[in-house]
Short mmCIF file of C-alpha atoms in Angstrom, two decimals:
data_model
loop_
_atom_site.label_atom_id
_atom_site.label_comp_id
_atom_site.label_asym_id
_atom_site.label_seq_id
_atom_site.Cartn_x
_atom_site.Cartn_y
_atom_site.Cartn_z
CA MET A 257 -0.04 0.02 -0.03
CA MET A 258 2.65 2.51 0.99
CA GLU A 259 4.50 2.57 -2.29
CA LYS A 260 1.27 3.95 -3.96
CA LEU A 261 1.70 7.08 -1.86
CA LEU A 262 5.36 7.85 -2.40
CA PRO A 263 7.45 8.97 -5.43
CA ALA A 264 9.74 6.59 -7.21
CA PRO A 265 13.06 7.59 -5.43
CA VAL A 266 11.56 6.26 -2.18
CA ALA A 267 11.88 2.53 -1.31
CA THR A 268 9.27 0.86 0.93
CA ALA A 269 8.75 -2.44 2.68
CA GLU A 270 5.64 -3.56 4.71
CA SER A 271 4.27 -6.44 6.57
CA PHE A 272 0.77 -7.48 7.64
CA ALA A 273 2.12 -10.14 10.12
CA ASP A 274 4.88 -10.03 12.67
CA ASP A 275 8.26 -11.76 12.46
CA PRO A 276 9.51 -13.95 15.23
CA VAL A 277 11.26 -12.29 18.15
CA GLU A 278 14.29 -14.43 17.33
CA GLU A 279 14.74 -12.42 14.07
CA MET A 280 15.29 -9.18 15.93
CA HIS A 281 18.67 -7.49 15.83
CA PRO A 282 20.36 -8.01 19.24
CA GLN A 283 20.77 -4.26 19.82
CA GLU A 284 17.08 -3.73 19.10
CA PHE A 285 15.96 -6.53 21.35
CA ALA A 286 17.98 -5.09 24.21
CA LEU A 287 15.77 -1.93 24.09
CA VAL A 288 12.54 -4.01 24.47
CA ALA A 289 13.76 -7.01 26.32
CA LYS A 290 11.42 -6.23 29.31
CA ALA A 291 8.40 -5.48 27.10
CA VAL A 292 5.55 -7.91 26.46
CA PRO A 293 6.07 -10.23 23.43
CA ARG A 294 3.52 -8.36 21.32
CA ARG A 295 5.50 -5.13 21.72
CA GLN A 296 8.80 -6.93 21.05
CA ARG A 297 7.43 -8.39 17.75
CA GLU A 298 5.99 -5.02 16.66
CA PHE A 299 9.26 -3.23 17.40
CA GLY A 300 11.37 -5.82 15.57
CA THR A 301 9.06 -6.34 12.58
CA VAL A 302 8.87 -2.67 11.66
CA ARG A 303 12.67 -2.51 11.81
CA ASN A 304 12.97 -5.54 9.60
CA CYS A 305 10.79 -3.65 7.10
CA ALA A 306 13.23 -0.73 7.37
CA ARG A 307 16.19 -3.09 6.63
CA ARG A 308 14.45 -4.50 3.56
CA ALA A 309 13.74 -1.01 2.31
CA LEU A 310 17.41 0.08 2.95
CA SER A 311 18.61 -2.90 0.97
CA ALA A 312 17.26 -1.30 -2.20
CA PHE A 313 20.15 1.16 -1.85
CA GLY A 314 22.70 -1.52 -1.07
CA ILE A 315 22.90 -0.69 2.64
CA ALA A 316 24.03 -3.64 4.71
CA PRO A 317 21.66 -4.78 7.51
CA GLY A 318 22.17 -3.06 10.87
CA PRO A 319 20.19 -1.90 13.81
CA VAL A 320 17.64 0.85 13.50
CA LEU A 321 17.81 2.49 16.91
CA PRO A 322 15.83 5.43 18.28
CA GLY A 323 17.65 8.73 18.61
CA PRO A 324 16.60 12.11 20.06
CA GLY A 325 12.88 12.41 20.32
CA ARG A 326 12.73 8.65 19.69
CA ALA A 327 13.00 9.33 15.93
CA PRO A 328 14.75 6.53 14.04
CA GLN A 329 18.49 6.97 13.40
CA TRP A 330 19.06 6.33 9.75
CA PRO A 331 22.32 5.75 8.03
CA ALA A 332 24.21 8.78 6.64
CA GLY A 333 22.60 10.17 3.57
CA ILE A 334 19.21 8.48 4.17
CA ALA A 335 15.87 10.00 5.19
CA GLY A 336 13.21 7.69 6.41
CA ALA A 337 10.10 6.91 8.51
CA MET A 338 8.42 3.97 10.07
CA THR A 339 4.91 3.21 11.15
CA HIS A 340 2.93 0.42 12.81
CA CYS A 341 -0.58 -0.16 13.99
CA THR A 342 -2.63 -3.32 14.59
CA GLY A 343 -2.03 -5.68 11.74
CA TYR A 344 0.40 -3.48 9.83
CA ARG A 345 4.18 -2.46 9.84
CA GLY A 346 5.89 -0.44 7.27
CA ALA A 347 8.90 1.66 6.46
CA ALA A 348 9.99 4.07 3.70
CA VAL A 349 13.44 5.38 3.07
CA ALA A 350 15.12 7.56 0.37
CA ARG A 351 18.47 9.15 -0.25
CA THR A 352 18.65 12.72 0.95
CA THR A 353 19.89 13.76 -2.57
CA ASP A 354 16.36 12.90 -3.69
CA VAL A 355 14.14 13.55 -0.65
CA ARG A 356 14.96 15.92 2.20
CA SER A 357 12.57 14.40 4.60
CA LEU A 358 9.50 12.15 4.67
CA GLY A 359 6.83 10.92 7.07
CA VAL A 360 4.35 7.93 6.81
CA ASP A 361 1.61 6.77 9.10
CA ALA A 362 -0.93 3.93 9.14
CA GLU A 363 -3.88 3.75 11.41
CA PRO A 364 -7.01 1.42 11.74
CA HIS A 365 -9.77 2.81 9.45
CA ALA A 366 -12.10 3.44 12.40
CA PRO A 367 -13.60 6.55 13.90
CA ILE A 368 -12.12 8.27 16.87
CA ASP A 369 -14.74 7.43 19.47
CA ASP A 370 -13.69 9.83 22.29
CA PRO A 371 -14.79 13.44 21.46
CA GLY A 372 -12.12 14.60 23.92
CA VAL A 373 -9.36 13.07 21.80
CA LEU A 374 -10.75 14.61 18.68
CA ASP A 375 -10.76 18.00 20.29
CA LEU A 376 -7.09 17.52 21.28
CA VAL A 377 -5.92 16.58 17.79
CA THR A 378 -8.01 18.96 15.65
CA LEU A 379 -8.63 22.71 15.37
CA PRO A 380 -12.11 24.17 15.32
CA GLU A 381 -11.86 24.86 11.54
CA GLU A 382 -10.74 21.27 10.96
CA ARG A 383 -13.71 19.89 12.87
CA ALA A 384 -16.01 21.98 10.70
CA GLN A 385 -14.30 20.57 7.60
CA LEU A 386 -14.71 17.05 8.97
CA THR A 387 -18.53 17.62 9.35
CA ARG A 388 -18.72 18.72 5.77
CA LEU A 389 -16.75 15.88 4.45
CA ALA A 390 -18.69 13.30 6.52
CA ALA A 391 -21.98 14.58 5.04
CA HIS A 392 -20.82 13.74 1.54
CA GLN A 393 -18.69 10.64 2.13
CA PRO A 394 -19.73 9.08 5.44
CA GLU A 395 -17.99 5.80 4.63
CA ILE A 396 -14.65 7.50 5.29
CA CYS A 397 -13.41 8.01 8.81
CA TRP A 398 -12.24 11.54 8.22
CA ASP A 399 -11.36 12.15 11.86
CA ARG A 400 -8.88 9.26 11.79
CA LEU A 401 -7.54 10.46 8.50
CA VAL A 402 -6.74 13.86 10.04
CA PHE A 403 -5.01 12.22 12.92
CA SER A 404 -2.88 10.10 10.60
CA ALA A 405 -2.03 13.02 8.34
CA LYS A 406 -0.80 15.09 11.31
CA GLU A 407 1.30 12.14 12.45
CA SER A 408 2.98 12.03 9.02
CA VAL A 409 3.53 15.83 9.10
CA TYR A 410 5.24 15.48 12.39
CA LYS A 411 7.49 12.65 11.26
CA ALA A 412 8.60 14.75 8.26
CA TRP A 413 8.97 17.88 10.44
CA TYR A 414 11.12 16.48 13.25
CA PRO A 415 14.24 15.53 11.27
CA LEU A 416 14.30 19.07 9.81
CA THR A 417 13.88 20.92 13.10
CA GLY A 418 14.58 18.62 16.09
CA ARG A 419 11.53 20.29 17.68
CA TRP A 420 8.13 19.16 18.87
CA LEU A 421 5.16 20.00 16.58
CA GLY A 422 1.79 19.88 18.34
CA PHE A 423 -1.45 18.90 16.74
CA GLU A 424 -2.57 22.48 17.14
CA ASP A 425 0.51 23.87 15.25
CA ALA A 426 -0.62 22.88 11.77
CA HIS A 427 -3.93 23.53 10.01
CA LEU A 428 -4.86 20.54 7.79
CA THR A 429 -6.99 20.79 4.62
CA LEU A 430 -8.11 17.59 3.03
CA ASP A 431 -8.92 17.27 -0.68
CA PRO A 432 -11.17 14.35 -1.35
CA THR A 433 -11.07 14.85 -5.14
CA ASP A 434 -7.47 13.60 -5.47
CA ALA A 435 -6.81 12.08 -2.06
CA THR A 436 -4.25 14.84 -1.05
CA PHE A 437 -3.86 17.11 1.95
CA THR A 438 -2.00 20.25 2.89
CA ALA A 439 -0.79 21.12 6.33
CA ARG A 440 -0.26 24.87 6.83
CA LEU A 441 2.19 25.59 9.57
CA LEU A 442 0.93 27.92 12.32
CA VAL A 443 4.56 28.11 13.79
CA PRO A 444 7.76 29.18 12.06
CA GLY A 445 8.84 26.42 9.60
CA PRO A 446 12.35 25.04 8.93
CA GLU A 447 14.52 26.25 6.11
CA VAL A 448 15.08 23.78 3.31
CA ALA A 449 17.21 24.61 0.26
CA GLY A 450 17.29 28.25 1.08
CA ARG A 451 13.53 28.60 1.57
CA THR A 452 11.35 28.61 4.67
CA LEU A 453 8.67 25.91 4.55
CA THR A 454 5.17 27.24 5.41
CA GLU A 455 3.33 23.98 4.58
CA PHE A 456 3.67 20.33 4.07
CA ALA A 457 1.91 18.41 1.26
CA GLY A 458 0.79 14.82 1.44
CA ARG A 459 -1.36 12.00 0.03
CA TRP A 460 -3.68 9.52 1.69
CA LEU A 461 -5.09 6.08 0.84
CA ILE A 462 -7.71 3.84 2.44
CA GLY A 463 -7.71 0.08 2.03
CA SER A 464 -7.36 -3.26 3.80
CA GLY A 465 -9.01 -1.76 6.88
CA LEU A 466 -6.35 0.93 7.13
CA VAL A 467 -6.05 4.70 6.49
CA MET A 468 -2.46 5.50 5.43
CA THR A 469 -0.89 8.95 4.87
CA ALA A 470 2.55 10.08 3.54
CA VAL A 471 4.40 13.38 3.35
CA THR A 472 7.44 14.03 1.18
CA VAL A 473 9.68 17.10 1.39
CA PRO A 474 11.66 17.44 -1.79
CA VAL A 475 15.19 18.72 -1.89
#
């Protein structure tokens, strides 16, 4: 699914089932050795996906360890992102000569049941947009889509800034005609290639019980 959302320079790998814990890299297992088996398998499988994606660029297998902000530490010259949710693990990587940063996120295609959570992750204008979209296409869980898109935006933002980006710090606009979205930054954006970013653009896809989003920042 993920490769449908990303341009050709990006390599992807995904899994709909977990790998055995025994296949984890030892340095990765050390980080989750005290976790429950489900968490261990999730942690290892998404990193196995990352290694498979990295192999497209001839990069030898190695640990994918969390760095500052718990963001994955990628090999030099590589931009990447990982995601996991119930029944899905996936990773996407690209050379930084082709893609400056990227973010991906997958979520179950189900509504956010708690109104309090929805209020936390959306702005009033976004909630008004969700109401309009739901009136025309009620089969789509637009609230979950907004949540996923903001997660992808954050994953693309953090490697460029090293700073937190709250749900309230970007205004998301969904376009149902071509399955794209735009996130207008409400805080100062990072500088990329001599220009200050004021927004992120992304794409979304729904299928196999999932909603998936992706953001690519070109060089």
